[in-house]
Tab-separated table of C-alpha atoms (C1' of nucleotides) in Angstrom:
chain	number	residue	atom	x	y	z
A	165	MET	CA	-67.315	186.962	-120.198
A	166	ARG	CA	-66.820	184.152	-122.698
A	167	LYS	CA	-65.784	184.604	-126.335
A	168	THR	CA	-68.892	183.185	-127.993
A	169	MET	CA	-71.635	181.635	-125.946
A	170	ASN	CA	-73.668	180.029	-128.705
A	171	THR	CA	-72.284	176.537	-128.126
A	172	VAL	CA	-72.277	174.819	-124.777
A	173	HIS	CA	-68.521	174.409	-124.769
A	174	GLN	CA	-68.010	172.546	-121.528
A	175	GLU	CA	-65.041	174.825	-120.953
A	176	PRO	CA	-61.657	173.197	-121.108
A	177	GLU	CA	-62.824	169.747	-120.175
A	178	THR	CA	-59.282	168.729	-121.013
A	179	GLN	CA	-57.987	171.194	-118.471
A	180	ARG	CA	-60.104	169.523	-115.834
A	181	ARG	CA	-58.726	166.135	-116.821
A	182	ILE	CA	-55.186	167.443	-116.588
A	183	LEU	CA	-55.735	168.919	-113.149
A	184	CYS	CA	-57.252	165.665	-111.983
A	185	SER	CA	-54.320	163.626	-113.266
A	186	ALA	CA	-51.771	166.091	-111.952
A	187	GLU	CA	-53.434	165.845	-108.569
A	188	LYS	CA	-53.083	162.077	-108.475
A	189	VAL	CA	-49.429	162.157	-109.483
A	190	PHE	CA	-48.345	165.135	-107.350
A	191	TYR	CA	-50.164	163.770	-104.294
A	192	ARG	CA	-48.231	160.521	-104.207
A	193	GLN	CA	-44.914	161.572	-105.753
A	194	GLY	CA	-44.528	165.150	-104.629
A	195	TYR	CA	-43.284	167.967	-106.850
A	196	ASP	CA	-39.761	166.637	-107.307
A	197	GLY	CA	-40.851	163.052	-107.823
A	198	ALA	CA	-43.610	163.844	-110.308
A	199	ARG	CA	-42.948	163.579	-114.051
A	200	MET	CA	-44.818	165.593	-116.647
A	201	GLN	CA	-44.856	162.495	-118.845
A	202	GLU	CA	-46.609	160.523	-116.126
A	203	ILE	CA	-49.247	163.215	-115.721
A	204	ALA	CA	-49.806	163.279	-119.473
A	205	ASP	CA	-50.137	159.501	-119.628
A	206	GLU	CA	-52.562	159.520	-116.722
A	207	ALA	CA	-54.676	162.080	-118.573
A	208	GLY	CA	-54.411	160.178	-121.836
A	209	ILE	CA	-52.912	163.138	-123.664
A	210	ASN	CA	-49.573	164.495	-124.785
A	211	LYS	CA	-46.826	166.190	-122.804
A	212	ALA	CA	-46.940	169.271	-125.002
A	213	LEU	CA	-50.564	169.799	-124.128
A	214	LEU	CA	-49.697	170.217	-120.498
A	215	HIS	CA	-47.561	173.193	-121.416
A	216	TYR	CA	-50.326	174.553	-123.582
A	217	TYR	CA	-52.779	174.746	-120.679
A	218	PHE	CA	-50.307	175.468	-117.898
A	219	ARG	CA	-47.106	177.161	-118.905
A	220	SER	CA	-44.765	175.107	-116.762
A	221	LYS	CA	-44.557	172.292	-114.257
A	222	GLU	CA	-44.240	174.932	-111.542
A	223	ARG	CA	-47.540	176.582	-112.529
A	224	LEU	CA	-49.350	173.272	-112.864
A	225	PHE	CA	-48.122	172.322	-109.430
A	226	ASP	CA	-49.214	175.618	-107.980
A	227	ALA	CA	-52.718	175.048	-109.267
A	228	VAL	CA	-52.836	171.628	-107.627
A	229	PHE	CA	-51.269	172.845	-104.405
A	230	SER	CA	-53.558	175.850	-104.042
A	231	ASP	CA	-56.555	173.677	-104.632
A	232	ALA	CA	-55.340	171.147	-102.065
A	233	VAL	CA	-54.771	173.765	-99.387
A	234	LEU	CA	-58.092	175.455	-100.055
A	235	ARG	CA	-59.874	172.138	-99.851
A	236	LEU	CA	-58.175	171.149	-96.615
A	237	VAL	CA	-57.776	174.273	-94.516
A	238	PRO	CA	-60.720	176.703	-94.815
A	239	PRO	CA	-63.543	174.200	-94.181
A	240	VAL	CA	-61.749	173.025	-91.102
A	241	PHE	CA	-61.179	176.564	-89.868
A	242	ALA	CA	-64.707	177.623	-90.710
A	243	VAL	CA	-66.201	174.949	-88.525
A	244	MET	CA	-64.256	176.239	-85.543
A	245	ASN	CA	-65.785	179.694	-85.973
A	246	ILE	CA	-69.412	178.632	-85.674
A	247	ASN	CA	-71.302	179.805	-82.610
A	248	ALA	CA	-71.548	176.646	-80.549
A	249	PRO	CA	-70.328	174.988	-77.359
A	250	LEU	CA	-66.676	173.961	-77.372
A	251	MET	CA	-67.235	170.268	-77.737
A	252	ASP	CA	-69.779	170.701	-80.511
A	253	LYS	CA	-67.093	172.547	-82.402
A	254	VAL	CA	-64.677	169.719	-81.811
A	255	ARG	CA	-67.137	167.119	-83.070
A	256	ALA	CA	-67.866	169.246	-86.138
A	257	PHE	CA	-64.159	169.679	-86.760
A	258	VAL	CA	-63.402	165.972	-86.603
A	259	ASP	CA	-66.330	165.172	-88.886
A	260	ALA	CA	-65.293	167.826	-91.392
A	261	TYR	CA	-61.677	166.705	-91.356
A	262	PHE	CA	-62.398	163.017	-91.738
A	263	SER	CA	-64.980	163.601	-94.457
A	264	THR	CA	-62.453	165.507	-96.518
A	265	VAL	CA	-59.501	163.278	-95.886
A	266	VAL	CA	-60.961	159.780	-96.059
A	267	ASN	CA	-61.575	160.382	-99.763
A	268	ASN	CA	-58.125	161.921	-100.223
A	269	PRO	CA	-55.800	160.028	-97.909
A	270	PHE	CA	-52.696	161.562	-99.467
A	271	LEU	CA	-53.920	165.131	-99.058
A	272	PRO	CA	-52.557	165.853	-95.556
A	273	GLY	CA	-49.147	164.382	-96.253
A	274	PHE	CA	-48.936	166.236	-99.531
A	275	VAL	CA	-49.714	169.624	-98.022
A	276	VAL	CA	-47.456	169.079	-95.037
A	277	HIS	CA	-44.526	168.007	-97.205
A	278	GLU	CA	-44.811	170.515	-100.054
A	279	MET	CA	-45.286	173.267	-97.520
A	280	HIS	CA	-41.626	174.099	-97.141
A	281	ARG	CA	-41.128	174.556	-100.878
A	282	ASN	CA	-42.853	177.897	-100.673
A	283	PRO	CA	-44.062	178.792	-97.190
A	284	SER	CA	-45.045	182.318	-98.190
A	285	ARG	CA	-47.268	180.943	-100.958
A	286	PHE	CA	-49.042	178.830	-98.359
A	287	SER	CA	-49.576	181.862	-96.144
A	288	GLU	CA	-51.038	183.774	-99.091
A	289	ILE	CA	-53.511	181.026	-99.866
A	290	ILE	CA	-54.889	180.710	-96.378
A	291	GLN	CA	-54.778	184.406	-95.557
A	292	GLY	CA	-57.919	185.591	-93.833
A	293	SER	CA	-59.113	182.286	-92.432
A	294	ARG	CA	-56.539	182.604	-89.710
A	295	LEU	CA	-56.472	183.984	-86.191
A	296	PHE	CA	-60.192	184.552	-85.874
A	297	MET	CA	-60.643	180.992	-84.765
A	298	LEU	CA	-58.090	180.986	-81.995
A	299	GLN	CA	-59.580	184.049	-80.313
A	300	GLY	CA	-63.030	182.514	-79.971
A	301	LEU	CA	-61.537	179.229	-78.889
A	302	GLN	CA	-59.395	180.830	-76.205
A	303	ARG	CA	-62.419	182.718	-74.868
A	304	GLN	CA	-64.369	179.479	-74.476
A	305	LEU	CA	-61.455	177.757	-72.783
A	306	ASP	CA	-60.993	180.690	-70.392
A	307	GLU	CA	-64.682	180.831	-69.516
A	308	GLY	CA	-64.693	177.124	-68.812
A	309	ALA	CA	-61.616	177.460	-66.649
A	310	GLU	CA	-63.078	180.356	-64.626
A	311	SER	CA	-66.323	178.499	-64.002
A	312	GLY	CA	-64.252	175.534	-62.848
A	313	LYS	CA	-65.495	173.189	-65.522
A	314	LEU	CA	-62.320	173.084	-67.577
A	315	VAL	CA	-58.636	172.852	-66.902
A	316	PRO	CA	-56.694	175.931	-68.068
A	317	MET	CA	-55.210	175.447	-71.522
A	318	GLU	CA	-53.748	177.517	-74.332
A	319	ALA	CA	-55.953	177.586	-77.419
A	320	GLU	CA	-52.916	176.918	-79.594
A	321	GLN	CA	-52.042	173.744	-77.727
A	322	PHE	CA	-55.658	172.643	-77.745
A	323	MET	CA	-55.882	173.135	-81.485
A	324	LEU	CA	-52.522	171.472	-82.104
A	325	ASN	CA	-53.652	168.452	-80.102
A	326	LEU	CA	-56.886	168.184	-82.020
A	327	LEU	CA	-55.112	168.463	-85.335
A	328	SER	CA	-52.379	166.022	-84.335
A	329	LEU	CA	-54.870	163.345	-83.312
A	330	CYS	CA	-56.762	163.795	-86.587
A	331	ALA	CA	-54.003	164.317	-89.114
A	332	PHE	CA	-50.995	162.290	-88.001
A	333	PRO	CA	-52.589	158.873	-88.502
A	334	PHE	CA	-53.128	159.853	-92.145
A	335	VAL	CA	-49.787	161.558	-92.681
A	336	ALA	CA	-47.870	158.623	-91.248
A	337	ALA	CA	-50.218	155.891	-92.418
A	338	GLY	CA	-47.440	154.031	-94.200
A	339	ALA	CA	-45.138	153.880	-91.216
A	340	MET	CA	-47.964	153.060	-88.833
A	341	GLN	CA	-49.118	150.150	-90.947
A	342	ALA	CA	-45.565	148.863	-91.130
A	343	VAL	CA	-45.037	148.837	-87.375
A	344	SER	CA	-48.503	147.568	-86.553
A	345	GLY	CA	-48.547	144.951	-89.291
A	346	LYS	CA	-52.076	145.938	-90.278
A	347	ASN	CA	-53.239	145.766	-93.870
A	348	ASP	CA	-55.119	148.585	-95.590
A	349	THR	CA	-58.569	147.433	-94.536
A	350	GLU	CA	-57.614	146.909	-90.909
A	351	TYR	CA	-55.909	150.282	-90.701
A	352	GLN	CA	-58.878	152.049	-92.283
A	353	GLN	CA	-61.093	150.493	-89.665
A	354	LEU	CA	-58.792	151.764	-86.927
A	355	LEU	CA	-59.051	155.238	-88.446
A	356	GLU	CA	-62.822	155.046	-88.586
A	357	GLU	CA	-62.959	154.200	-84.888
A	358	ARG	CA	-60.988	157.339	-84.127
A	359	ARG	CA	-63.711	159.425	-85.690
A	360	GLN	CA	-65.916	158.871	-82.650
A	361	LEU	CA	-63.115	158.517	-80.135
A	362	ILE	CA	-61.207	161.744	-80.750
A	363	PRO	CA	-64.047	164.016	-79.541
A	364	GLU	CA	-64.300	161.908	-76.380
A	365	TRP	CA	-60.569	162.143	-75.849
A	366	MET	CA	-60.549	165.890	-76.383
A	367	THR	CA	-63.272	166.172	-73.762
A	368	ARG	CA	-61.245	164.215	-71.233
A	369	LEU	CA	-58.282	166.406	-72.068
A	370	VAL	CA	-59.867	169.630	-70.825
A	371	GLU	CA	-62.666	168.615	-68.454
A	372	ARG	CA	-61.947	169.211	-64.785
A	373	HIS	CA	-62.611	166.192	-62.585
A	374	GLU	CA	-62.041	166.237	-58.836
B	56	MET	CA	-11.457	141.348	-90.103
B	57	ARG	CA	-9.543	144.366	-91.355
B	58	LYS	CA	-6.800	144.179	-94.049
B	59	THR	CA	-3.852	145.404	-91.975
B	60	MET	CA	-4.336	146.623	-88.465
B	61	ASN	CA	-0.910	148.117	-87.809
B	62	THR	CA	-1.939	151.723	-88.412
B	63	VAL	CA	-4.867	153.379	-86.673
B	64	HIS	CA	-6.614	154.272	-89.893
B	65	GLN	CA	-9.662	156.153	-88.629
B	66	GLU	CA	-11.590	154.161	-91.213
B	67	PRO	CA	-12.964	156.130	-94.115
B	68	GLU	CA	-13.267	159.478	-92.372
B	69	THR	CA	-14.341	160.760	-95.768
B	70	GLN	CA	-17.155	158.255	-95.783
B	71	ARG	CA	-18.364	159.665	-92.489
B	72	ARG	CA	-18.273	163.183	-93.904
B	73	ILE	CA	-20.272	162.066	-96.933
B	74	LEU	CA	-22.921	160.382	-94.830
B	75	CYS	CA	-23.207	163.473	-92.686
B	76	SER	CA	-23.629	165.744	-95.702
B	77	ALA	CA	-26.025	163.366	-97.407
B	78	GLU	CA	-28.071	163.328	-94.249
B	79	LYS	CA	-28.417	167.102	-94.217
B	80	VAL	CA	-29.425	167.277	-97.862
B	81	PHE	CA	-31.747	164.258	-97.936
B	82	TYR	CA	-33.482	165.347	-94.729
B	83	ARG	CA	-34.615	168.685	-96.115
B	84	GLN	CA	-34.939	167.896	-99.808
B	85	GLY	CA	-36.039	164.272	-99.816
B	86	TYR	CA	-34.702	161.655	-102.228
B	87	ASP	CA	-36.143	163.204	-105.385
B	88	GLY	CA	-35.225	166.759	-104.464
B	89	ALA	CA	-31.661	165.964	-103.424
B	90	ARG	CA	-28.783	166.466	-105.867
B	91	MET	CA	-25.556	164.500	-105.724
B	92	GLN	CA	-23.702	167.720	-106.570
B	93	GLU	CA	-25.169	169.430	-103.523
B	94	ILE	CA	-24.125	166.574	-101.272
B	95	ALA	CA	-20.610	166.681	-102.703
B	96	ASP	CA	-20.388	170.443	-102.201
B	97	GLU	CA	-21.636	170.117	-98.639
B	98	ALA	CA	-18.923	167.554	-97.957
B	99	GLY	CA	-16.282	169.652	-99.697
B	100	ILE	CA	-15.413	166.881	-102.122
B	101	ASN	CA	-16.096	165.777	-105.664
B	102	LYS	CA	-19.159	164.165	-107.146
B	103	ALA	CA	-17.199	161.188	-108.420
B	104	LEU	CA	-16.077	160.396	-104.911
B	105	LEU	CA	-19.639	159.829	-103.851
B	106	HIS	CA	-19.878	157.021	-106.374
B	107	TYR	CA	-16.573	155.635	-105.204
B	108	TYR	CA	-17.816	155.150	-101.644
B	109	PHE	CA	-21.450	154.421	-102.402
B	110	ARG	CA	-22.200	152.981	-105.801
B	111	SER	CA	-25.293	155.041	-106.561
B	112	LYS	CA	-27.614	157.706	-105.242
B	113	GLU	CA	-30.036	154.944	-104.330
B	114	ARG	CA	-27.482	153.178	-102.139
B	115	LEU	CA	-26.330	156.395	-100.501
B	116	PHE	CA	-29.913	157.218	-99.721
B	117	ASP	CA	-30.546	153.785	-98.303
B	118	ALA	CA	-27.639	154.243	-95.908
B	119	VAL	CA	-29.056	157.558	-94.711
B	120	PHE	CA	-32.604	156.252	-94.493
B	121	SER	CA	-31.680	153.125	-92.564
B	122	ASP	CA	-29.674	155.189	-90.141
B	123	ALA	CA	-32.558	157.616	-89.691
B	124	VAL	CA	-35.082	154.900	-88.984
B	125	LEU	CA	-32.757	153.113	-86.594
B	126	ARG	CA	-32.108	156.328	-84.743
B	127	LEU	CA	-35.788	157.217	-84.481
B	128	VAL	CA	-37.688	153.984	-83.943
B	129	PRO	CA	-35.849	151.474	-81.737
B	130	PRO	CA	-35.020	153.829	-78.820
B	131	VAL	CA	-38.620	154.897	-78.715
B	132	PHE	CA	-39.861	151.311	-78.787
B	133	ALA	CA	-37.281	150.175	-76.266
B	134	VAL	CA	-38.454	152.674	-73.703
B	135	MET	CA	-41.979	151.291	-73.920
B	136	ASN	CA	-40.713	147.820	-73.048
B	137	ILE	CA	-39.146	148.731	-69.715
B	138	ASN	CA	-40.752	147.302	-66.609
B	139	ALA	CA	-42.490	150.336	-65.120
B	140	PRO	CA	-45.904	151.841	-64.414
B	141	LEU	CA	-47.791	152.988	-67.496
B	142	MET	CA	-47.307	156.691	-66.975
B	143	ASP	CA	-43.613	156.319	-66.242
B	144	LYS	CA	-43.310	154.677	-69.624
B	145	VAL	CA	-45.154	157.570	-71.220
B	146	ARG	CA	-42.902	160.133	-69.604
B	147	ALA	CA	-39.824	158.172	-70.674
B	148	PHE	CA	-41.181	157.922	-74.203
B	149	VAL	CA	-41.825	161.633	-74.530
B	150	ASP	CA	-38.389	162.467	-73.141
B	151	ALA	CA	-36.699	160.008	-75.473
B	152	TYR	CA	-38.607	161.254	-78.486
B	153	PHE	CA	-38.028	164.922	-77.845
B	154	SER	CA	-34.359	164.411	-77.044
B	155	THR	CA	-33.822	162.714	-80.385
B	156	VAL	CA	-35.963	165.005	-82.451
B	157	VAL	CA	-35.158	168.450	-81.070
B	158	ASN	CA	-31.655	168.021	-82.455
B	159	ASN	CA	-32.990	166.646	-85.758
B	160	PRO	CA	-36.220	168.499	-86.444
B	161	PHE	CA	-36.422	167.179	-90.003
B	162	LEU	CA	-36.034	163.547	-88.973
B	163	PRO	CA	-39.716	162.674	-88.408
B	164	GLY	CA	-40.929	164.331	-91.597
B	165	PHE	CA	-38.146	162.679	-93.564
B	166	VAL	CA	-38.951	159.171	-92.348
B	167	VAL	CA	-42.691	159.641	-92.742
B	168	HIS	CA	-42.362	160.955	-96.280
B	169	GLU	CA	-39.693	158.629	-97.663
B	170	MET	CA	-41.524	155.710	-96.138
B	171	HIS	CA	-43.719	155.006	-99.135
B	172	ARG	CA	-40.762	154.787	-101.527
B	173	ASN	CA	-39.952	151.370	-100.162
B	174	PRO	CA	-42.311	150.218	-97.405
B	175	SER	CA	-40.846	146.729	-97.312
B	176	ARG	CA	-37.382	148.168	-96.728
B	177	PHE	CA	-38.766	150.039	-93.729
B	178	SER	CA	-40.298	146.867	-92.337
B	179	GLU	CA	-36.969	145.077	-92.723
B	180	ILE	CA	-35.105	147.748	-90.825
B	181	ILE	CA	-37.377	147.799	-87.822
B	182	GLN	CA	-38.055	144.074	-87.728
B	183	GLY	CA	-37.820	142.663	-84.239
B	184	SER	CA	-38.496	145.817	-82.256
B	185	ARG	CA	-42.167	145.399	-83.078
B	186	LEU	CA	-45.158	143.833	-81.433
B	187	PHE	CA	-43.505	143.126	-78.122
B	188	MET	CA	-44.327	146.612	-76.916
B	189	LEU	CA	-48.017	146.563	-77.668
B	190	GLN	CA	-48.607	143.359	-75.737
B	191	GLY	CA	-47.167	144.724	-72.510
B	192	LEU	CA	-48.967	148.003	-73.011
B	193	GLN	CA	-52.312	146.314	-73.583
B	194	ARG	CA	-51.837	144.258	-70.421
B	195	GLN	CA	-51.279	147.396	-68.337
B	196	LEU	CA	-54.278	149.119	-69.868
B	197	ASP	CA	-56.483	146.070	-69.226
B	198	GLU	CA	-55.330	145.748	-65.619
B	199	GLY	CA	-56.045	149.413	-65.031
B	200	ALA	CA	-59.468	149.052	-66.586
B	201	GLU	CA	-60.362	146.000	-64.483
B	202	SER	CA	-59.318	147.692	-61.268
B	203	GLY	CA	-61.456	150.648	-62.252
B	204	LYS	CA	-58.588	153.116	-62.411
B	205	LEU	CA	-58.467	153.443	-66.189
B	206	VAL	CA	-60.946	153.763	-68.989
B	207	PRO	CA	-60.834	150.844	-71.442
B	208	MET	CA	-58.656	151.580	-74.447
B	209	GLU	CA	-56.915	149.721	-77.253
B	210	ALA	CA	-53.145	149.760	-76.951
B	211	GLU	CA	-52.850	150.661	-80.628
B	212	GLN	CA	-55.012	153.750	-80.227
B	213	PHE	CA	-53.175	154.728	-77.063
B	214	MET	CA	-49.831	154.444	-78.815
B	215	LEU	CA	-51.084	156.253	-81.902
B	216	ASN	CA	-52.334	159.108	-79.723
B	217	LEU	CA	-49.033	159.387	-77.921
B	218	LEU	CA	-47.085	159.364	-81.149
B	219	SER	CA	-49.439	161.841	-82.821
B	220	LEU	CA	-49.116	164.359	-80.015
B	221	CYS	CA	-45.329	164.047	-80.087
B	222	ALA	CA	-44.574	163.774	-83.771
B	223	PHE	CA	-47.128	165.824	-85.661
B	224	PRO	CA	-45.993	169.220	-84.347
B	225	PHE	CA	-42.569	168.432	-85.800
B	226	VAL	CA	-43.754	166.884	-89.048
B	227	ALA	CA	-46.075	169.793	-89.774
B	228	ALA	CA	-43.965	172.522	-88.203
B	229	GLY	CA	-43.941	174.574	-91.381
B	230	ALA	CA	-47.690	174.615	-91.831
B	231	MET	CA	-48.308	175.194	-88.129
B	232	GLN	CA	-46.018	178.204	-88.057
B	233	ALA	CA	-47.715	179.595	-91.125
B	234	VAL	CA	-51.206	179.403	-89.660
B	235	SER	CA	-50.184	180.509	-86.185
B	236	GLY	CA	-47.920	183.297	-87.387
B	237	LYS	CA	-45.229	182.236	-84.925
B	238	ASN	CA	-41.540	182.597	-85.748
B	239	ASP	CA	-38.999	179.822	-85.188
B	240	THR	CA	-38.187	180.802	-81.613
B	241	GLU	CA	-41.792	181.134	-80.554
B	242	TYR	CA	-42.710	177.813	-82.104
B	243	GLN	CA	-39.770	176.042	-80.480
B	244	GLN	CA	-40.944	177.364	-77.136
B	245	LEU	CA	-44.423	176.001	-77.791
B	246	LEU	CA	-42.855	172.616	-78.557
B	247	GLU	CA	-40.799	172.685	-75.379
B	248	GLU	CA	-43.933	173.307	-73.314
B	249	ARG	CA	-45.496	170.203	-74.820
B	250	ARG	CA	-42.678	168.106	-73.397
B	251	GLN	CA	-44.192	168.390	-69.917
B	252	LEU	CA	-47.790	168.702	-71.024
B	253	ILE	CA	-48.119	165.582	-73.167
B	254	PRO	CA	-47.628	163.148	-70.240
B	255	GLU	CA	-50.279	165.055	-68.278
B	256	TRP	CA	-52.636	164.926	-71.251
B	257	MET	CA	-52.071	161.209	-71.759
B	258	THR	CA	-52.906	160.673	-68.101
B	259	ARG	CA	-56.175	162.559	-68.417
B	260	LEU	CA	-56.913	160.520	-71.527
B	261	VAL	CA	-57.049	157.164	-69.730
B	262	GLU	CA	-57.679	157.948	-66.046
B	263	ARG	CA	-61.171	157.178	-64.829
B	264	HIS	CA	-62.842	160.023	-62.929
B	265	GLU	CA	-66.312	159.789	-61.506
C	189	DG	C1'	-8.358	157.898	-102.708
C	190	DT	C1'	-9.259	161.941	-105.178
C	191	DC	C1'	-9.543	164.555	-109.053
C	192	DT	C1'	-11.128	166.222	-114.243
C	193	DA	C1'	-13.532	165.194	-118.110
C	194	DT	C1'	-17.076	162.905	-120.384
C	195	DA	C1'	-20.682	159.501	-121.507
C	196	DT	C1'	-25.542	158.583	-121.249
C	197	DA	C1'	-30.011	159.203	-120.122
C	198	DA	C1'	-34.066	161.848	-118.610
C	199	DC	C1'	-36.614	165.774	-118.032
C	200	DG	C1'	-38.937	170.237	-118.961
C	201	DA	C1'	-39.955	173.033	-122.555
C	202	DT	C1'	-40.620	174.740	-127.493
C	203	DA	C1'	-41.415	174.697	-132.676
C	204	DG	C1'	-44.256	173.743	-136.093
C	205	DA	C1'	-47.524	170.711	-138.783
C	206	DC	C1'	-52.347	169.624	-138.781
D	214	DG	C1'	-56.665	172.350	-129.454
D	215	DT	C1'	-53.756	168.450	-130.186
D	216	DC	C1'	-50.169	166.115	-132.080
D	217	DT	C1'	-44.841	164.715	-133.420
D	218	DA	C1'	-40.292	165.862	-133.283
D	219	DT	C1'	-36.647	168.065	-131.192
D	220	DC	C1'	-33.930	171.434	-128.516
D	221	DG	C1'	-31.358	172.667	-124.320
D	222	DT	C1'	-30.342	171.528	-119.754
D	223	DT	C1'	-29.381	168.978	-115.986
D	224	DA	C1'	-28.888	164.668	-113.557
D	225	DT	C1'	-26.571	160.268	-112.483
D	226	DA	C1'	-22.877	157.630	-113.447
D	227	DT	C1'	-18.266	156.173	-115.508
D	228	DA	C1'	-13.373	156.447	-117.504
D	229	DG	C1'	-9.071	157.431	-116.768
D	230	DA	C1'	-5.183	160.496	-115.144
D	231	DC	C1'	-2.671	161.420	-110.934
DNA sequence: GTCTATATAACGATAGAC
DNA sequence: GTCTATCGTTATATAGAC
């Protein structure tokens, strides 16, 4: 319930601006590297106003972090719980992951790095969307193995492989560009190619062939 | 040339202690999160002494970072330049990587994250040990493809896959444990299993089968 | 070389006017 | 709500005694 509804107050539009700026700064600089002043500048407002909307840097960060995790994890988990053949799930997963991340290249690295600041907070945020997935996945892998179509594999390893192939090229983009000598455009093209290739590779990984 | 060589001064043994402590702190906290006081405490010395040996936090960090990159990258690149069948190289790579990283679990995440502070510095450090590898690798992949034994694949994608499968589980260990619910011991066991599995997976990835 | 003590600057946070 | 001005703390870095 709002205080008075007679005007179409677009709700703290400033708050939205702050969150957006904080996101930009926290994503690239991390919690420790980020400066409240920089966030304020980015939002075109004053430092004091940050503390008015969010009480502290810690709370502002938590808002950004929660949002980041919720944007990255649940969609990706959800897609693995749909009722579909294994490889359809994989294709859906890769599409979902790339769609999210191509527009936020710093997102995976941010989540992975800021994780260890407060691991229990992370667990809270993603509670629920957890083990469900792995059970269904393991069942499909086992069925495929029994019918001789798939090689036996642990669902955890399968999932870790899928995630590694998708996420690492984004997390380590800087280092990879440095060793490969590719510029931004070239590297983005390489990433785009992986979007189709990863499902093929995951198929080869588990399909029996002899 | 040393000043006077008559005594076996073990060269700044304090300096070694500082570097070791700085390593510990920088690895887990990153540059921005690290405190000079904490490094001094860890080394059992005074803050001022840090500035005596290294002029600034920046320089101390650079020493640690350079050392980290040199410990992680060149061995791994070197092993891919040996004259051996493709899959022997892969096995050697995985062994080399895991041997280095199991004893320094924070190393990959540290390098990947601190990368973007000074990308050009990173390029300097690893200069030389670069493109050589990819040429030889591409040649082997092409030969295998022509003789019908391998599926066609870009050397860059092959290498990125190999590195992703090896590195990501370490870089994102925190997040992976959180979603899987595994404790440290269980997760370490999962990692150890991958040491044998990754070469098998990489084989399946490129071997032709029909 | 190693210490204590201190300078200097930056940051997060608050007070108070408007 | 939004601003200016400022407090209190903490960080890097230096000066100087031993």
